[in-house]
Structures are given as C-alpha cells and as structure tokens.
C-alpha positions as a printed Julia matrix, in Angstrom:
422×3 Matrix{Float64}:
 21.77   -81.7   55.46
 24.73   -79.81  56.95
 26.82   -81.98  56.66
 26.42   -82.65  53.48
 26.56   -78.95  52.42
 29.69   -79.02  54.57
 31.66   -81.78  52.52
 30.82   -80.2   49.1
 32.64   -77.25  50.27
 35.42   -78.67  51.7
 35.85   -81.77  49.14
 34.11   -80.33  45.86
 35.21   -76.35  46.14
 38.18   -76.58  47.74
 37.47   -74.86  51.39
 39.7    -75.05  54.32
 37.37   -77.41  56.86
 37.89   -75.27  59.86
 36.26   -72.66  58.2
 33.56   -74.39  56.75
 32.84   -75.76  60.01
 32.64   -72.6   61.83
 30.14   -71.25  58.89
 27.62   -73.95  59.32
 27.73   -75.19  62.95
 25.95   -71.81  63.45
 23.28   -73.21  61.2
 22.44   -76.18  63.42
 21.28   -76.84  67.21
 24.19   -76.42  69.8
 23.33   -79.6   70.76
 24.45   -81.15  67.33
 27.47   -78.87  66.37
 29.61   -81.62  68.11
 28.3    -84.57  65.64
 28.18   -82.42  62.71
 32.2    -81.8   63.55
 32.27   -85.59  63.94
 30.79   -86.76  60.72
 32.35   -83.92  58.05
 35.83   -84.15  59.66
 35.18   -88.45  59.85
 34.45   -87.99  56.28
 37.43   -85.51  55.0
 39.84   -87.71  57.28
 38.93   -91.3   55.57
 38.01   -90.54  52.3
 39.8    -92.51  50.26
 39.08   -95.6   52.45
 35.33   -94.5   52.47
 35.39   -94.49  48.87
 38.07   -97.95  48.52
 35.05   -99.7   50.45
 32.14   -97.68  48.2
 33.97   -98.65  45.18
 34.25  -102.15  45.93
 30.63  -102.67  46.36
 29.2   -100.05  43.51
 28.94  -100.94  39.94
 28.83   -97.2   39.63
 32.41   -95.5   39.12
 31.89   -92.93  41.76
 33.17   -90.16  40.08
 30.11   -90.37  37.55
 27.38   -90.55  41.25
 25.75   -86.95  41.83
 28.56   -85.63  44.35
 25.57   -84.68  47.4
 24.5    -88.24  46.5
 28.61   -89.55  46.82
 28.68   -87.59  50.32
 25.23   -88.65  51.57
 26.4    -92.37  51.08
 29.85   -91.27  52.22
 28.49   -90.01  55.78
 26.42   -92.95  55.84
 29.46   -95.79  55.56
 31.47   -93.75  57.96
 28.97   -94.32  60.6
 28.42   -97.51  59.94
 32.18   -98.02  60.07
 33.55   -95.77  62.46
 30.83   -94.96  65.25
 28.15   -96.45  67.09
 24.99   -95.35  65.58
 22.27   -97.82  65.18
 22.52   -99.64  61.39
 19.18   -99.23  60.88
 18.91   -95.43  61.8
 21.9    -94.51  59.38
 20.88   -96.11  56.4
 17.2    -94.71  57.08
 18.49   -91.43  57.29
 21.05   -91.63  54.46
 17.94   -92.81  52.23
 15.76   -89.88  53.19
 17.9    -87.39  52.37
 18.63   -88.94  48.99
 15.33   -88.41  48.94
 15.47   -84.75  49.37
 18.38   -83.97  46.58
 17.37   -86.7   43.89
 14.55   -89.17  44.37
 15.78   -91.45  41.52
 18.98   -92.43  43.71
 16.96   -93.55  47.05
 17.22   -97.14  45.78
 21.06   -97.0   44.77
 21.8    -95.41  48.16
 19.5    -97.98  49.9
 21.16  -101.15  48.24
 24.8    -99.74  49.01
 24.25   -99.25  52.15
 22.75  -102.22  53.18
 25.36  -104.68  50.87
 27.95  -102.91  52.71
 26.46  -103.42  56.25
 26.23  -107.11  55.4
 29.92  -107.58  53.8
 31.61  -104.71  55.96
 34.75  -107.44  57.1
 35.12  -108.8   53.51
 34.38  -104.94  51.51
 37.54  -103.34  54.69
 39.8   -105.8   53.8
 42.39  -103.86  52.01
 44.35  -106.36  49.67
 48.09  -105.88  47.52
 51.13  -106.8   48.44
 52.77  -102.52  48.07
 53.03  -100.94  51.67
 52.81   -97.51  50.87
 49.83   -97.95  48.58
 48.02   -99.59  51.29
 49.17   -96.95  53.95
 47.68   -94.42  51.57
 43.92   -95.93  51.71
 43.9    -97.35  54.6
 44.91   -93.24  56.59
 43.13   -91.64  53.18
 46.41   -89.8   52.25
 47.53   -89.07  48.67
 50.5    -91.55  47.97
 52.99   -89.06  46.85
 52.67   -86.77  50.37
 53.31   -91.02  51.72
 56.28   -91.37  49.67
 57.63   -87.71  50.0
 57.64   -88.01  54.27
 59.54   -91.1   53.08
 62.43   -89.72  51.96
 63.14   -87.62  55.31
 62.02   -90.12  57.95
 61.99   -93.81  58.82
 58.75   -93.45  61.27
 56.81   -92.06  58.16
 54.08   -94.62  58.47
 53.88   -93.72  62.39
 53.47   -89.79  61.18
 50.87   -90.76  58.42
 49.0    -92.65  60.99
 49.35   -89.72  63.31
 47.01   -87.69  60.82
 43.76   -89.56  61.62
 44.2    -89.05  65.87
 41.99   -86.42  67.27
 44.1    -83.0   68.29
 44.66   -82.4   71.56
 42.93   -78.68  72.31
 45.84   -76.08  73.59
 45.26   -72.93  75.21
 47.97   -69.67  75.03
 48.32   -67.73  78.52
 47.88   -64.45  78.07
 50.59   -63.18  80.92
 50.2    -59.82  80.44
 46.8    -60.15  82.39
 47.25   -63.4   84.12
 49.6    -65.85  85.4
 49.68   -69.5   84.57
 48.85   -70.36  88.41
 45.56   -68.27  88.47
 44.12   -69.56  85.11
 44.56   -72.92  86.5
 42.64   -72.16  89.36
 39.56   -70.46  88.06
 39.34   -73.18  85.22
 39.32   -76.03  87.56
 36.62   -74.25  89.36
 35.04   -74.51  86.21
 35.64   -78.08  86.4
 38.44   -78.31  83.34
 40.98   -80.59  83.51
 44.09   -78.57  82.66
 47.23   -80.05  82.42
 50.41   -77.9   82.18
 52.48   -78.23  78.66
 56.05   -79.56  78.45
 56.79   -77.94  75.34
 55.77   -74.38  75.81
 55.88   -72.21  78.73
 52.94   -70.04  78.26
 50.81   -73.49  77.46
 47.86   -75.36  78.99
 46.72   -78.21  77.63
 42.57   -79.1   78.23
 41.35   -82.46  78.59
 37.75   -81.35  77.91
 37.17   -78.36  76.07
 33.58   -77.73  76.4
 32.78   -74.32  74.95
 35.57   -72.48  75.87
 34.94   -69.78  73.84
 31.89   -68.65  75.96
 33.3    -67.92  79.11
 34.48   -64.95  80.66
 38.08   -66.42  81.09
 38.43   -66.11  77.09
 36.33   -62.73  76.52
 38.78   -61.01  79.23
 41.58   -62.1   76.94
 42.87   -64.15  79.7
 44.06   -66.87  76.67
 43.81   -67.81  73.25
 43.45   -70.84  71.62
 47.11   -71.77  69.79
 48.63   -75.34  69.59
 51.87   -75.61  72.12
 54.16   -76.15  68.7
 52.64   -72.77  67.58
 53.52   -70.84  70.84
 56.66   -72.42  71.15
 57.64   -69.97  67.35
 57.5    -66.92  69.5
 59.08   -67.77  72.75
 61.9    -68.81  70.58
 62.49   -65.74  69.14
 61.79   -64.1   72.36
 61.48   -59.92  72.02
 63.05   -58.17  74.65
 60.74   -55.17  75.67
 60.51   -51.75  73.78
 61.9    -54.21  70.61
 60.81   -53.37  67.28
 59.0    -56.68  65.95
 57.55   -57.71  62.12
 55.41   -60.44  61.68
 55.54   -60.58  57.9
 52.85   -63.24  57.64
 50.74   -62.71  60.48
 47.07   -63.9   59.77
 45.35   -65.17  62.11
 47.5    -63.12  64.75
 48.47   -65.63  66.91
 51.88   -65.48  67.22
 51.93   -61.88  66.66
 49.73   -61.21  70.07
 52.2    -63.85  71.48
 55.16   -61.36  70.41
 53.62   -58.22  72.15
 52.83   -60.3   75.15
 56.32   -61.35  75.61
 57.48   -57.76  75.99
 54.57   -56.91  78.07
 52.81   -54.4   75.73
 56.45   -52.87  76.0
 57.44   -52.05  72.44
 55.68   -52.45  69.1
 54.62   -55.54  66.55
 54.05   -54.65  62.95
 51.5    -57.61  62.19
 51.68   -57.91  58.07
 49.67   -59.81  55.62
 48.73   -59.7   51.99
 44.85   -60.86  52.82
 43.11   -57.36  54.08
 40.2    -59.14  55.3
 42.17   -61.33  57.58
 43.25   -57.66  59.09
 40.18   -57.26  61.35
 40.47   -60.99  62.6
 44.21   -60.21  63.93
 42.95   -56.63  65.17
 40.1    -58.45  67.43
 42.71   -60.68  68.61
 45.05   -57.68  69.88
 42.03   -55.96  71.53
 40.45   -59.08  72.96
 43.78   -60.05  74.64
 44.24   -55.86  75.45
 47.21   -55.51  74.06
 47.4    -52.06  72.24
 50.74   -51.5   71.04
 50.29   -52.93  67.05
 50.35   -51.74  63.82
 48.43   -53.85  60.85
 49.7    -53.59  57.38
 49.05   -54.57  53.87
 51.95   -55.42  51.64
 52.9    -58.69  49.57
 55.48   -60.24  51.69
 56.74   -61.75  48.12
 57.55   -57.63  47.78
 60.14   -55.29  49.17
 58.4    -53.0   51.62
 60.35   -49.94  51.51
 59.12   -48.56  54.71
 60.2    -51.99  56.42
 64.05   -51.5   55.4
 66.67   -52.01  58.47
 63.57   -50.92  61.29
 63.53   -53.81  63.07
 64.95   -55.5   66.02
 63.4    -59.14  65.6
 61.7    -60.27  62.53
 59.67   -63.33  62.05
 58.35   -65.29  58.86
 55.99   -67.71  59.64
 56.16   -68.86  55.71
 52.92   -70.25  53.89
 53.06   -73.68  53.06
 51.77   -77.18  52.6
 50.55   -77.48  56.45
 51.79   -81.19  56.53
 52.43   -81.06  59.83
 48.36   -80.0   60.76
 46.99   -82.44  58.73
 44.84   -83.45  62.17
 43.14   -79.55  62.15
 42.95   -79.79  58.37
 42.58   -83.36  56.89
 41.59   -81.95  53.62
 45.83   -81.83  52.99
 46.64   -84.72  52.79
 43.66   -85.21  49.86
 44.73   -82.32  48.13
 48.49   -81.53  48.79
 51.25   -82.45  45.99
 55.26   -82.08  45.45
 54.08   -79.52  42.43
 52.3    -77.76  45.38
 55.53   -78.66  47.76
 57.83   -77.4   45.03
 55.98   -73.83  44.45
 55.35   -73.41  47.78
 59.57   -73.19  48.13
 59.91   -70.5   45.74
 57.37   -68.45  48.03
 59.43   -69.01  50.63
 62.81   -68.21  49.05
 61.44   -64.97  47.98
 59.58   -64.1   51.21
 62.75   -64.89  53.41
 65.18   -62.71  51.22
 62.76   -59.8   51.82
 62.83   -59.94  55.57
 66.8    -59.72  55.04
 66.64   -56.37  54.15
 63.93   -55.55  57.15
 66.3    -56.43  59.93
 69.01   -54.17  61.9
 72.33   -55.31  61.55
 72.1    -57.61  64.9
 68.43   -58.2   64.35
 67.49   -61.81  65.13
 65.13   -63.8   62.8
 63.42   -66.87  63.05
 61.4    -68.66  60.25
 59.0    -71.02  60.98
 56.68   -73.24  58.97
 53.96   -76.04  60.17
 54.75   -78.77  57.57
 57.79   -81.78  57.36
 60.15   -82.27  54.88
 63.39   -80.53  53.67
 62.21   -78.52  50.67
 60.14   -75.61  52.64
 62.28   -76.0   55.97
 65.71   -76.35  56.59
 66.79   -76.42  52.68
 65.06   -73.04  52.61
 67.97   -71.81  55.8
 70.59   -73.24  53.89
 69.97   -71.45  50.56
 69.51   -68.15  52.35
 72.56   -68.4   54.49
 74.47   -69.24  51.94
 73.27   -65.74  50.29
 74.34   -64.26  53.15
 77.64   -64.46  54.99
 76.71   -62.13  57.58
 73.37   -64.29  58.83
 74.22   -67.23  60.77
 72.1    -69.84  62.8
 71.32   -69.96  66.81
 71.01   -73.07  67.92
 67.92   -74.17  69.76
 69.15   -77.13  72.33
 72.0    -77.54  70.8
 70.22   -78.15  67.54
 70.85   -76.21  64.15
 67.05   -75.78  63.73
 63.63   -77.32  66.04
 62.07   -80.0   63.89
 58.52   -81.6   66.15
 56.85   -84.18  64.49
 53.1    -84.24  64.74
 51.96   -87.14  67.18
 48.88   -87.39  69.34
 49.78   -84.01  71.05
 51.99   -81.91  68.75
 51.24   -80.16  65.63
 54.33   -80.72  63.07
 56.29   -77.87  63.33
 59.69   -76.44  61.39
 61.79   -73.26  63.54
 65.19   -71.97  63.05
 66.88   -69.06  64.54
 69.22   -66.6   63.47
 70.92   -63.22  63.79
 72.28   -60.94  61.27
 75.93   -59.49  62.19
C-alpha cells in the first residue's frame, strides 16, 4: 500500500519523488525499501506508456478510474511489463488491494490485468507514423519538453532516452578530513567497488551502494552524496582560502560545503535561501562534514540584500529551474515540466543573476550554474546579463565560453559559466 500512497503524492499532489520516497521507505521493512523505490520510480518514469497500454485495453477513460485504483493497476502493468515477478502473484496482489480501497473495482482491475497479460505484444505496440509523438510515450515524456530539447540538439532522442537509465550513485570527498586514496581504501575493505570519476576531482563513483548512509565513513563526514556534474559547479569556481563566498541559492548545501572545503575551512560561505526550513538541512550538512566556518541566511534571492552589497570575493547562483537535466533523480519532470514553466523560470533567473551583480567586489568571480538543457535558462541568461554589464566578462572553461554536460548513463545534465567582474 506504499506504493500506492507514494504515487498519489508524487503524480496526484504534485511532490518531488525523492522526497516522497524518503517519507515512506521509513514506513516499510528495510528489506523492501529497495522494491518500493523500484515500483513508484518504474511507475513515475513510464507513465504515459503505462497508461498508452491501460488505455488501449480499458473501455474506461482513465481519467474518470478512482486515481488509488489508476495506480494500483498502474504498479501492476509495470511489473508485468518491466520486471520479473510471477504473472500470477501481481495480478493477485493488484486485486487484493483493490480490494482494500474500493471493493466494487476488484473485477475491473482483475479483467485488465489479465487481458493485458494475454495481449501484452499486440497492447506495447506503439503505432503512427510522427517520431516525436512516439518518442514521447514510448520514454513517458511530455511532447513539448521532446520538441523543446529539439531545437538545441540533434541527439535529442538519445537525451530523452537517457531519462529512463538508472543514475549512477556519486559520492563527494570531503578533503578537509580525508584524502581520495584513504576513502578508497577503507571502502573497499568494506567491499565497495569504487571507481575514481573523470569529471570531478573530489569524485568517487560506487558500483554498489548498499546503505551508505549507515556507516561510519559518512557519519564522520568523510563524504557526501553529490552527482560528479554537481561537484564539478564548485571546483570551477574554485575559492582561494580566507575568500569571502555567497551561495545565493544554497538548499540542500551541497555545493556550499563543497565551497568551504575547497579553502580548507579557511575563509567564510554565506549559504542563502528563501526556504527557512531547508536552513537546518544545509546546517547538518556543514556540521556533519565539520566544517564550521558558515553563515545561513534568509533573504529572497529575487531581492536586493543590502547587507550582501560589494562583500564578496566569489559568488555563486546555482539558479532554480526546470531540472531537465535530472530527469533520472526526478522523473516526475518530464510529466509535469512545460515552456510556460521554461519561460517563467527565465525571468527568475534574470532577476536573481542581476542581484548577485551588485554582491560581488570589483574582481569578484561568479559562476552560474543550472541542472537543466536548453538556451532559455542557460547560456541566453549570460548573454542578457553581460550585455547589462560591460565590466563582467566570461572565463572560459577548456577553452569553452560556458560547460554544457548532457545527461547520459553517468552524468546529470548540467549548465556552468564563469566570469569575473573588472
């Protein structure tokens, strides 16, 4: 029944999946928090092909089905479709919980089920003759996300089939306590298989992350868990020690922690955010990780902060927006994104980034950063700002204008561009 709880969150009130999943894995047996992952994120990740297939062999339009009813049956076809389960047990299962929420619908849910297990070739099959429109249902992503990564790149349909792979699980060294070397060591004595990253210096990569929030490598704050495009943001912009450093839009803390690392607990991060109860989850990062030398505020980065004006050495705005490019952490995106979304998102950004011009000393070096694709809330959001200011102008990275990684079965999209104000 978690799981169905689960998907009404996510799919019916809007929640963020992570999150969802974090509240109710605590609700079920360790030994079935890994299958309860499985089947909600299964779900979120193919749900418009779940409900193409449903649709096809329904009289019912789906949108009129009680929606625990929708997810029960949902669940159900994904196992049948996707995994290994035994037919019998999943349609048994799928039935009794029907059941359980509305008796009336055990035969509906029975009959689905089983027409589906006999016609599953013939009921997959998706037919029409438009690309995109078939892309879209077949990788369960809206069609105007499909045609908006179309415009920017000719590998879109490798990128939208990039959102359904599993993401590979990245760990942060924390080298003010530890050195890549040692962690290495004492998890492979652990017996994880760590390989080393070739995008970020400070990144592991583990082949099997088996609770690796329970042992005493990660409650000595020897690392945190941060995808290698993530950690890559703040060795960019690179602090030198007893540096002044904002993190306008800091929540969760990641990259903030990341800053104070870099300069060795040498210096001082000012980790902002507009949500105050995200505050104590970036404080319990900084202590976790021991580094001591922070200073959490509240302000609307949208806002001039007053306070803020020409303090600091390196600024960075890691901007809201669509999260395109972590559609694999959060498949719920690509369900619920749009360009109106896309298009309001950019006038966040625009405002947010002319603030933190007035934060940084004249030689002050800035980097923005976003996880999502496109032009609108990346580079076209550099360009307007430069050309607002004469006096900021661009660092390359590589030789490159601005860092553009596309998300593929081990990087998280990712958008950074440097600069300095002279």
């Amino acid at each position: 029944m978690a799981a169905i709880k689960a998907l009404d969150e996510i799919l019916n009130k809007g929640q963020f999946s992570n999150e969802v999943l974090n509240l109710y894995a605590d609700k079920v047996e360790k030994r079935d928090q890994n299958f309860l992952r499985q089947l909600v994120y299964g779900v979120v990740e193919n749900k418009i092909y779940l409900d193409y297939i449903l649709q096809k062999s329904s009289k019912n339009k789906l949108e009129k089905l009680d929606k625990d009813i929708l997810n029960i049956v949902r669940i159900a076809l994904y196992e049948l479709k996707f995994l290994s389960t035994k037919k019998y047990a999943v349609i048994n299962e799928a039935v009794n919980n029907a059941k359980k929420i509305k008796f009336s619908a055990k035969g509906f849910v029975n009959g689905v089920l089983r027409n589906i297990d006999r016609n599953m070739d013939e009921l997959s099959e998706i037919k029409g003759k438009d690309n995109d429109k078939k892309l879209s249902i077949q990788y369960s992503c809206d069609l105007s996300i499909i045609k908006y990564l179309k415009q920017y790149y000719e590998n879109y349909e490798e990128i939208v089939k990039s959102f359904n792979t599993v993401p590979s699980f990245n760990i942060r060294v924390n080298t003010f306590l530890t050195d890549k070397e040692q962690l290495i060591n004492r998890l492979e004595k652990k017996e994880y298989i760590v390989e080393k990253s070739d995008v970020s210096k400070d990144c592991l990569i583990i082949k099997n992350p088996i609770n690796m929030t329970e042992i005493e490598e990660f409650k000595e704050g020897l690392f945190t868990i941060q995808d290698q495009s993530s950690i890559l943001v703040s060795e960019i912009l690179n602090p030198k020690e007893n540096s002044s450093v904002l993190d306008l839009c800091a929540a969760p803390g990641s990259k903030s922690t990341h800053l104070l690392q870099i300069m060795n607990n040498n210096g001082k991060v000012v980790a902002n955010d507009i949500a105050k109860d995200k505050l104590d989850k970036i404080k319990d990062n900084f202590e976790r990780l021991q580094l001591s030398n922070f200073e959490l505020t509240n302000y609307d980065a949208q806002k001039t902060i007053k306070q803020f004006i020409d303090k600091f050495d390196y600024v960075l705005v890691d901007a809201p927006c669509s999260g395109l490019g972590v559609i694999k952490r959060k498949p719920e995106i690509k369900l619920n994104k749009s360009i109106d979304d896309i298009m309001s998102l950019n006038r966040i950004q625009n405002e947010i980034i002319e603030q933190s011009y007035k934060y940084l000393k004249v030689g002050g070096r800035l980097v923005y950063s976003t996880c999502t694709l496109g032009r609108k809330e990346n580079i076209d959001i550099v360009n307007d700002f430069i050309s607002r200011h004469n006096d900021v102008k661009i660092e390359k990275i590589n030789d490159k204008e601005y860092l553009e990684i596309l998300p593929d079965k081990n990087n998280d999209g990712f958008f950074i561009c440097s600069m300095q104000k002279q």
